[in-house]
XYZ file of C-alpha atoms in Angstrom:
525
model
C -0.080 -0.029 0.164
C 1.309 3.527 -0.884
C 1.947 5.487 2.178
C -0.118 8.840 2.087
C 2.435 11.724 3.030
C 1.063 13.807 5.830
C -0.349 17.871 5.312
C 2.565 20.002 4.968
C 2.110 23.755 5.525
C 2.824 25.970 2.557
C 6.718 27.181 2.889
C 7.208 30.799 3.745
C 8.129 32.549 0.522
C 9.203 36.240 0.289
C 8.753 36.350 -3.686
C 5.668 34.834 -5.684
C 6.315 31.834 -7.755
C 4.078 32.911 -10.338
C 5.340 36.347 -11.217
C 6.725 36.185 -15.121
C 8.694 39.261 -15.325
C 10.240 40.878 -12.383
C 11.557 44.273 -11.739
C 14.775 44.032 -13.779
C 13.801 41.203 -16.247
C 11.733 43.140 -18.830
C 9.555 41.749 -21.485
C 10.258 42.706 -25.173
C 9.756 46.177 -26.160
C 6.595 45.963 -28.273
C 4.948 43.986 -25.317
C 6.515 46.511 -22.893
C 4.930 49.243 -24.651
C 1.482 47.975 -24.718
C 1.777 46.897 -20.978
C 2.919 50.816 -20.582
C -0.097 52.009 -22.347
C -2.211 49.668 -19.950
C -0.623 51.318 -17.003
C -1.389 55.064 -18.440
C -5.094 53.751 -18.875
C -5.647 52.689 -15.384
C -4.226 55.731 -13.805
C -6.318 58.185 -15.813
C -9.428 57.371 -13.879
C -7.924 59.392 -10.660
C -6.206 61.644 -13.014
C -9.574 62.876 -14.286
C -11.699 62.496 -11.416
C -9.883 64.798 -9.093
C -9.688 67.527 -11.304
C -13.774 67.192 -12.106
C -14.336 67.339 -8.382
C -12.377 70.444 -7.622
C -12.000 72.814 -10.712
C -15.482 73.610 -11.081
C -15.617 74.684 -7.274
C -12.392 76.680 -7.873
C -14.507 78.713 -10.386
C -12.861 77.048 -13.441
C -14.456 75.591 -16.349
C -13.913 73.104 -18.958
C -11.052 74.711 -20.378
C -9.209 75.149 -16.820
C -10.378 71.314 -15.890
C -8.466 70.228 -19.264
C -5.391 72.072 -18.503
C -5.411 70.904 -14.700
C -5.704 67.404 -16.114
C -2.962 67.741 -18.407
C -0.873 69.271 -15.958
C -1.553 66.354 -13.482
C -0.486 63.711 -16.382
C 2.713 65.876 -17.301
C 3.996 66.156 -13.757
C 3.025 62.486 -12.612
C 4.991 61.303 -15.698
C 8.176 63.174 -14.292
C 7.936 61.921 -10.871
C 7.470 58.313 -11.982
C 10.583 58.609 -13.977
C 12.216 60.218 -10.777
C 10.854 57.298 -8.440
C 11.993 54.757 -10.595
C 15.524 56.049 -11.483
C 16.183 57.645 -8.110
C 13.798 56.711 -5.578
C 12.470 53.267 -4.639
C 13.615 52.071 -8.055
C 10.446 50.056 -8.047
C 7.895 49.851 -10.916
C 5.458 52.464 -9.058
C 3.587 55.015 -10.708
C 3.408 58.317 -8.866
C -0.188 60.207 -9.487
C -2.842 62.257 -8.134
C -4.261 61.374 -4.645
C -7.674 61.523 -2.840
C -6.025 62.055 0.175
C -5.232 66.014 -0.638
C -8.968 66.399 -1.704
C -9.849 67.477 1.941
C -7.253 69.953 2.370
C -7.529 71.673 -1.226
C -11.447 71.926 -0.577
C -10.611 73.644 2.773
C -8.642 76.210 0.487
C -11.420 76.649 -1.883
C -14.177 76.967 0.592
C -12.281 78.996 3.111
C -14.165 82.124 1.449
C -11.200 83.988 1.031
C -12.053 84.738 -2.372
C -15.651 84.355 -2.498
C -16.161 88.308 -3.497
C -13.881 87.806 -6.752
C -16.763 88.151 -9.214
C -14.688 86.713 -12.096
C -14.581 82.970 -12.117
C -11.505 82.555 -13.678
C -9.844 85.170 -11.462
C -11.325 83.246 -8.415
C -9.711 80.171 -10.121
C -6.366 81.442 -10.600
C -6.220 82.883 -7.130
C -7.359 79.710 -5.255
C -4.936 77.802 -7.442
C -2.026 79.975 -6.228
C -3.036 79.495 -2.599
C -3.100 75.674 -3.183
C 0.311 75.784 -5.184
C 1.801 77.764 -2.068
C 0.612 75.179 0.559
C 1.830 72.191 -1.603
C 5.461 73.847 -1.952
C 5.663 74.241 2.036
C 4.046 70.695 2.439
C 7.014 69.216 0.107
C 9.415 70.494 2.496
C 8.202 68.374 5.388
C 8.350 65.152 3.003
C 11.720 66.293 1.650
C 12.873 66.649 5.372
C 11.548 63.432 6.417
C 12.829 61.275 3.464
C 16.011 62.741 2.935
C 17.289 63.306 6.584
C 16.659 59.531 7.259
C 13.787 60.285 9.774
C 11.385 57.865 7.824
C 14.109 55.315 7.826
C 14.271 55.322 11.620
C 10.471 54.653 11.845
C 10.251 51.901 9.445
C 13.422 50.136 10.940
C 10.743 49.167 13.619
C 8.289 47.593 11.120
C 7.558 44.115 11.223
C 5.633 41.821 8.915
C 2.496 42.042 11.507
C 2.613 45.965 11.671
C 2.669 46.098 8.023
C -0.338 43.975 7.416
C -2.854 46.651 8.199
C -0.749 49.068 6.334
C -0.723 47.588 3.100
C -4.025 45.713 3.132
C -5.774 49.180 4.070
C -3.908 50.988 1.262
C -6.249 48.814 -0.969
C -9.062 48.121 1.092
C -9.526 51.910 2.556
C -10.367 52.778 -0.979
C -13.778 50.562 -1.282
C -15.993 53.754 -1.485
C -14.089 54.336 -4.782
C -15.043 50.884 -6.180
C -18.340 49.542 -6.486
C -20.424 52.642 -5.405
C -18.446 54.473 -8.434
C -19.916 51.382 -10.401
C -23.331 51.721 -9.603
C -23.540 55.152 -10.709
C -24.111 53.948 -14.260
C -24.542 49.978 -13.725
C -25.004 49.120 -17.135
C -21.531 50.063 -18.093
C -19.863 49.393 -14.976
C -21.062 45.766 -14.298
C -20.321 44.491 -17.626
C -16.637 46.106 -17.093
C -16.328 44.302 -13.823
C -17.695 40.946 -15.089
C -15.733 40.900 -18.394
C -12.427 41.941 -16.430
C -12.851 38.798 -14.006
C -13.899 36.583 -17.113
C -10.919 37.558 -19.265
C -8.338 37.745 -16.701
C -9.034 34.493 -14.633
C -11.443 32.327 -16.074
C -10.762 32.736 -20.100
C -7.058 32.724 -19.434
C -6.864 29.293 -18.339
C -9.515 27.740 -20.391
C -7.902 28.922 -23.673
C -4.380 27.477 -23.010
C -2.026 28.957 -25.455
C -3.819 32.400 -25.366
C -3.582 32.681 -21.519
C -0.768 35.096 -21.621
C -2.473 37.270 -23.822
C -5.682 37.694 -21.852
C -3.488 37.620 -18.405
C -1.364 40.480 -19.363
C -3.603 42.633 -21.451
C -7.239 42.045 -20.089
C -7.528 45.457 -18.798
C -7.136 46.823 -22.205
C -9.104 44.204 -24.156
C -12.207 44.864 -21.758
C -11.975 48.523 -21.739
C -11.878 48.700 -25.457
C -15.065 46.494 -25.480
C -16.965 48.035 -22.921
C -16.256 51.577 -24.069
C -17.306 50.739 -27.759
C -20.425 49.339 -26.174
C -20.949 52.895 -23.940
C -20.288 54.894 -27.193
C -23.079 52.908 -29.097
C -25.706 53.566 -26.030
C -24.806 57.209 -26.259
C -25.230 57.173 -29.704
C -28.336 55.557 -29.829
C -30.031 57.886 -27.533
C -30.417 55.733 -24.372
C -29.526 58.540 -22.180
C -31.284 61.399 -24.200
C -34.058 61.865 -21.420
C -32.351 60.754 -18.664
C -31.313 62.742 -15.500
C -28.373 65.065 -15.740
C -26.241 63.139 -13.143
C -26.920 59.840 -15.047
C -25.653 61.262 -18.243
C -22.778 62.700 -16.607
C -21.765 59.366 -15.492
C -22.691 57.360 -18.469
C -22.604 59.030 -21.678
C -19.214 59.255 -23.510
C -19.498 62.965 -24.581
C -20.205 64.530 -21.315
C -16.832 64.892 -19.807
C -16.188 68.409 -21.587
C -12.669 67.444 -22.435
C -12.215 66.846 -26.073
C -13.770 70.103 -27.162
C -12.030 72.054 -24.611
C -8.656 70.501 -25.018
C -5.968 72.092 -27.051
C -3.963 70.332 -29.754
C -0.875 71.109 -28.333
C -0.003 72.546 -25.059
C 3.149 72.010 -22.806
C 2.594 72.776 -19.166
C 5.277 74.668 -17.287
C 6.211 75.986 -13.891
C 3.921 78.507 -12.476
C 1.696 79.005 -15.323
C -1.202 80.066 -13.106
C 1.055 82.984 -11.710
C 3.364 83.085 -8.321
C 2.092 81.093 -5.430
C 0.828 82.676 -2.188
C 1.240 81.352 1.030
C -1.179 81.139 3.788
C 0.192 79.368 7.254
C -3.203 77.594 7.992
C -3.372 76.049 4.528
C 0.205 75.029 4.821
C -0.116 73.074 7.887
C -3.306 71.348 6.549
C -1.587 70.624 3.446
C 1.325 69.185 5.384
C -0.997 66.736 7.601
C -2.059 65.590 4.136
C 1.438 65.018 3.184
C 2.227 63.044 6.253
C -0.761 60.893 5.490
C 0.223 60.487 1.967
C 3.724 59.207 2.692
C 2.285 56.591 5.149
C 0.012 55.199 2.575
C 2.665 55.412 -0.168
C 4.978 53.306 2.051
C 2.087 50.726 2.219
C 1.927 50.600 -1.708
C 5.581 50.481 -1.828
C 5.744 47.223 0.028
C 2.769 45.771 -2.347
C 4.830 46.775 -5.479
C 7.745 45.096 -4.105
C 6.063 42.039 -3.643
C 4.149 41.977 -6.923
C 7.649 43.119 -8.915
C 9.657 40.151 -7.277
C 11.612 42.300 -5.357
C 13.194 41.450 -2.030
C 12.152 43.156 0.951
C 12.718 46.899 0.907
C 15.420 48.227 3.440
C 14.389 51.197 5.479
C 16.738 53.452 3.651
C 15.128 52.450 0.206
C 11.832 53.511 1.707
C 13.203 56.626 3.163
C 14.907 57.736 -0.312
C 11.547 56.852 -1.984
C 9.732 59.333 0.543
C 12.369 61.916 -0.080
C 11.732 62.013 -3.924
C 8.136 61.828 -3.169
C 8.601 65.113 -1.473
C 10.437 66.308 -4.522
C 7.439 65.091 -6.650
C 5.147 67.241 -4.147
C 7.201 70.371 -4.831
C 6.838 69.918 -8.490
C 3.051 69.769 -7.937
C 3.381 73.125 -6.426
C 5.296 74.556 -8.735
C 3.310 73.450 -11.931
C -0.011 74.057 -10.542
C -1.754 70.793 -10.552
C -4.356 71.446 -7.668
C -3.435 68.092 -6.092
C -0.825 66.746 -3.958
C 0.502 63.168 -5.167
C 1.199 59.623 -3.763
C 2.055 56.223 -5.075
C -0.883 54.604 -7.495
C -2.537 51.682 -5.422
C -4.370 50.999 -8.801
C -1.454 50.500 -10.761
C 0.316 48.543 -7.753
C -2.917 46.060 -8.236
C -2.203 45.972 -11.912
C 1.156 44.687 -11.432
C -0.541 41.860 -9.334
C -3.233 41.260 -12.458
C -0.566 41.021 -14.951
C 2.089 39.373 -13.276
C 4.574 41.818 -14.919
C 6.587 43.880 -12.350
C 9.201 44.987 -14.907
C 10.367 48.464 -14.011
C 10.513 49.230 -18.058
C 6.926 49.011 -18.329
C 6.347 51.748 -15.862
C 8.892 53.931 -17.197
C 7.176 53.455 -20.987
C 3.845 54.326 -19.143
C 5.345 57.333 -17.760
C 6.415 58.567 -21.172
C 2.777 58.126 -22.512
C 1.659 60.438 -19.494
C 4.130 63.060 -20.765
C 3.360 62.513 -24.396
C -0.685 62.687 -24.200
C -0.574 65.507 -21.724
C 1.237 67.666 -24.401
C -0.827 66.601 -27.553
C -4.321 67.707 -25.598
C -6.834 66.467 -28.237
C -5.616 62.684 -28.407
C -5.072 62.564 -24.421
C -8.710 63.701 -23.969
C -10.189 61.106 -26.253
C -8.592 58.458 -23.966
C -9.508 60.439 -20.822
C -13.056 60.695 -21.858
C -13.721 56.811 -20.807
C -16.684 57.079 -18.416
C -15.805 56.877 -14.850
C -17.898 53.693 -14.102
C -15.541 51.550 -16.358
C -12.347 52.973 -14.390
C -14.465 52.074 -11.123
C -15.002 48.670 -12.215
C -11.170 48.142 -12.731
C -10.609 49.424 -9.328
C -12.908 46.717 -7.770
C -10.252 44.182 -8.815
C -6.860 46.210 -8.596
C -7.533 47.723 -5.254
C -8.245 44.075 -4.003
C -4.784 42.860 -5.296
C -3.310 45.290 -3.247
C -5.303 44.436 0.078
C -4.414 40.869 -0.651
C -0.755 41.445 -0.949
C -0.973 42.777 2.595
C -2.935 39.656 4.111
C -0.187 37.755 2.076
C 2.324 39.102 4.891
C 0.582 37.070 7.617
C 2.754 34.192 6.767
C 5.598 35.579 8.655
C 3.304 36.025 11.639
C 2.182 33.390 14.309
C -1.513 33.596 13.789
C -2.022 31.191 16.725
C -1.053 33.849 18.940
C -3.644 36.028 20.904
C -1.216 38.953 20.917
C -1.220 38.836 17.169
C -4.922 38.351 16.828
C -5.447 41.508 19.250
C -3.250 43.541 17.162
C -4.659 42.644 13.878
C -8.414 42.622 14.983
C -8.088 46.053 16.749
C -5.989 47.848 14.445
C -7.911 46.966 11.081
C -11.308 47.279 12.722
C -10.420 50.912 14.532
C -8.855 51.869 11.231
C -12.030 51.500 8.978
C -14.249 52.408 12.059
C -12.699 55.677 13.078
C -12.613 56.840 9.285
C -16.092 56.101 8.919
C -17.128 58.011 11.712
C -15.203 61.080 10.574
C -16.410 60.953 6.799
C -20.096 60.232 7.869
C -20.051 63.233 10.534
C -18.698 65.501 8.066
C -20.838 64.616 5.451
C -24.230 64.890 7.510
C -23.212 67.797 9.834
C -21.287 69.766 7.340
C -18.090 70.048 9.448
C -15.491 67.877 11.447
C -16.007 66.149 14.635
C -13.530 68.181 15.959
C -15.102 71.627 15.759
C -13.071 74.370 17.165
C -12.515 78.132 16.414
C -9.501 77.128 14.115
C -10.210 75.664 11.052
C -6.627 74.776 10.253
C -6.706 72.946 13.421
C -10.095 70.887 12.399
C -8.889 70.375 8.900
C -5.657 68.837 10.176
C -7.399 66.308 12.547
C -10.269 65.394 10.016
C -7.285 64.426 7.308
C -5.125 62.455 9.540
C -8.467 60.262 11.066
C -9.963 60.208 7.783
C -7.360 57.894 6.407
C -7.943 54.104 7.422
C -4.261 53.428 6.603
C -2.833 55.938 9.217
C -5.308 54.900 11.973
C -4.678 51.100 11.732
C -1.067 51.541 10.832
C -0.527 53.772 13.697
C -2.268 51.596 16.002
C -0.592 48.319 14.681
C 2.800 49.925 15.017
C 2.473 50.996 18.349
C 1.088 48.013 20.017
C 3.676 45.724 18.329
C 6.219 48.100 19.730
C 5.080 48.050 23.062
C 3.017 45.069 23.914
C 4.970 42.367 25.618
C 7.996 43.710 23.408
C 10.315 42.310 26.146
C 9.307 38.767 25.741
C 12.069 36.806 23.106
C 9.007 34.913 21.749
C 7.208 38.302 20.699
C 9.719 39.057 17.733
C 9.013 35.514 16.186
C 5.077 35.975 16.652
C 5.443 39.544 14.687
C 7.673 38.067 11.944
C 10.329 40.213 12.734
C 13.009 37.836 12.499
C 12.271 36.715 9.048
C 12.967 40.687 7.779
C 15.986 41.182 10.261
C 18.050 38.257 9.221
C 17.087 38.645 5.528
C 18.093 42.470 5.513
C 21.431 41.456 7.350
C 22.235 38.845 4.634
C 21.356 41.323 1.689
C 23.555 44.181 2.991
C 26.503 42.317 1.330
C 24.823 41.937 -1.902
C 24.165 44.645 -4.746
C 20.525 45.357 -4.696
C 20.171 45.198 -8.297
C 21.515 41.754 -8.475
C 19.110 40.612 -5.815
C 16.115 41.784 -6.795
C 14.708 39.097 -8.851
C 15.754 35.797 -7.204
C 13.387 32.940 -7.224
C 13.593 33.642 -3.302
C 12.287 31.397 -0.560
C 13.637 32.133 2.961
C 13.165 28.877 4.271
C 16.075 27.616 1.573
C 18.619 30.528 3.338
C 17.007 29.925 7.051
C 15.935 26.377 7.417
C 16.273 26.348 11.037
C 13.492 28.923 11.367
């Protein structure tokens, strides 16, 4: 009789075995170009949505909105290239961030320019105030990153405390997923179904065509649903629907194509010289702190999906420093918004299983190219938002699952581990939900003092699930029974510490792409 082997636990792996192209093993140029365009397509949703929210309230029309979208794209391309060449050197896209919407709206609604009759002049003055706040906020990130302060902080980060940090970087954006899909369900839901069908089911059923569907499922499905949306718009389906429904569903309501110039190159201080107000600067600095925490979680997820080895604290700190330089560019060019590592593009690495840095560098070239050729870029940017939201339902989930994957290093049978995980994740979601609900109902923050900047600072920090959860997990992990020798193993800290000490003798570029299994090097653990 054949002996049945006993069940064995899955080995702890630092890198995913299914990655086909890792950080420094690029695909062919034609394939990398198509994949780069796909990354460009994914980041467009956030790039268009943020100016759509902010610019009308600043007093701008479609022409101003188009110019802000072009500027966001242009600067995002530059920041992405800087990050891939000099920062973390990960295949990470640096783009617009929802984190900066609250401080930007605070400047817009401050009433400082409410008496300005000319909407265009009000837009310019508001933009200059936002620019000044972003420039001052960039100094905060530059100091935190380049002076090594963030390196000291993340040195004490363990896999256990990194789980809420990475998981909520994706999970905390749930409100931009299906709620946005449902704003035009006849477009958004088919996009979500087709994306799952092409990338997960058909890719395995068709055998030889698997690679095509795995890597280009976003491009294929967006093209199909976009044509479907154009047909619905052209046939008059939305002719007598509500204006809000038409705005979300129609392909000709964005106002971008008509208003976009044929050629326009953004340049520094194109809106005029920045203006500085102390309260605005402090609120924007709070947002920059939230952005660097959230970006740290995204960097860790990107390193996982790019086949990179665990990031040393010095690399994370350097990435934050260059992210601060990117924030300075936001203030100089006038993007009306700050920047952070793109969560959706991090998820795309997991969906395509291609973590090549070359692909993201090519996507940055697309950003710069289409930002200068306004009409061509506006055509692509006019894709209805529910289509982008359907992509987020899958891409944000990939980032959240990358955080959950870090649990393999932790002792899940420890009650200390369960307390830290459960409490930090629950309160991260719950506290942020309370602040968001209270503000939406009452019209002001739960912290309602006579100082508007102080109220906004508290709101920005506690409205971020990532910051709340990561702070609690980090604090509990560093203080709760910290003197116990077994605690380091429960938190998985010993895995990262041993690996980092082993890595110090290796050149980072040579050690990024190994099919690395920690059990191979540390079998006694």
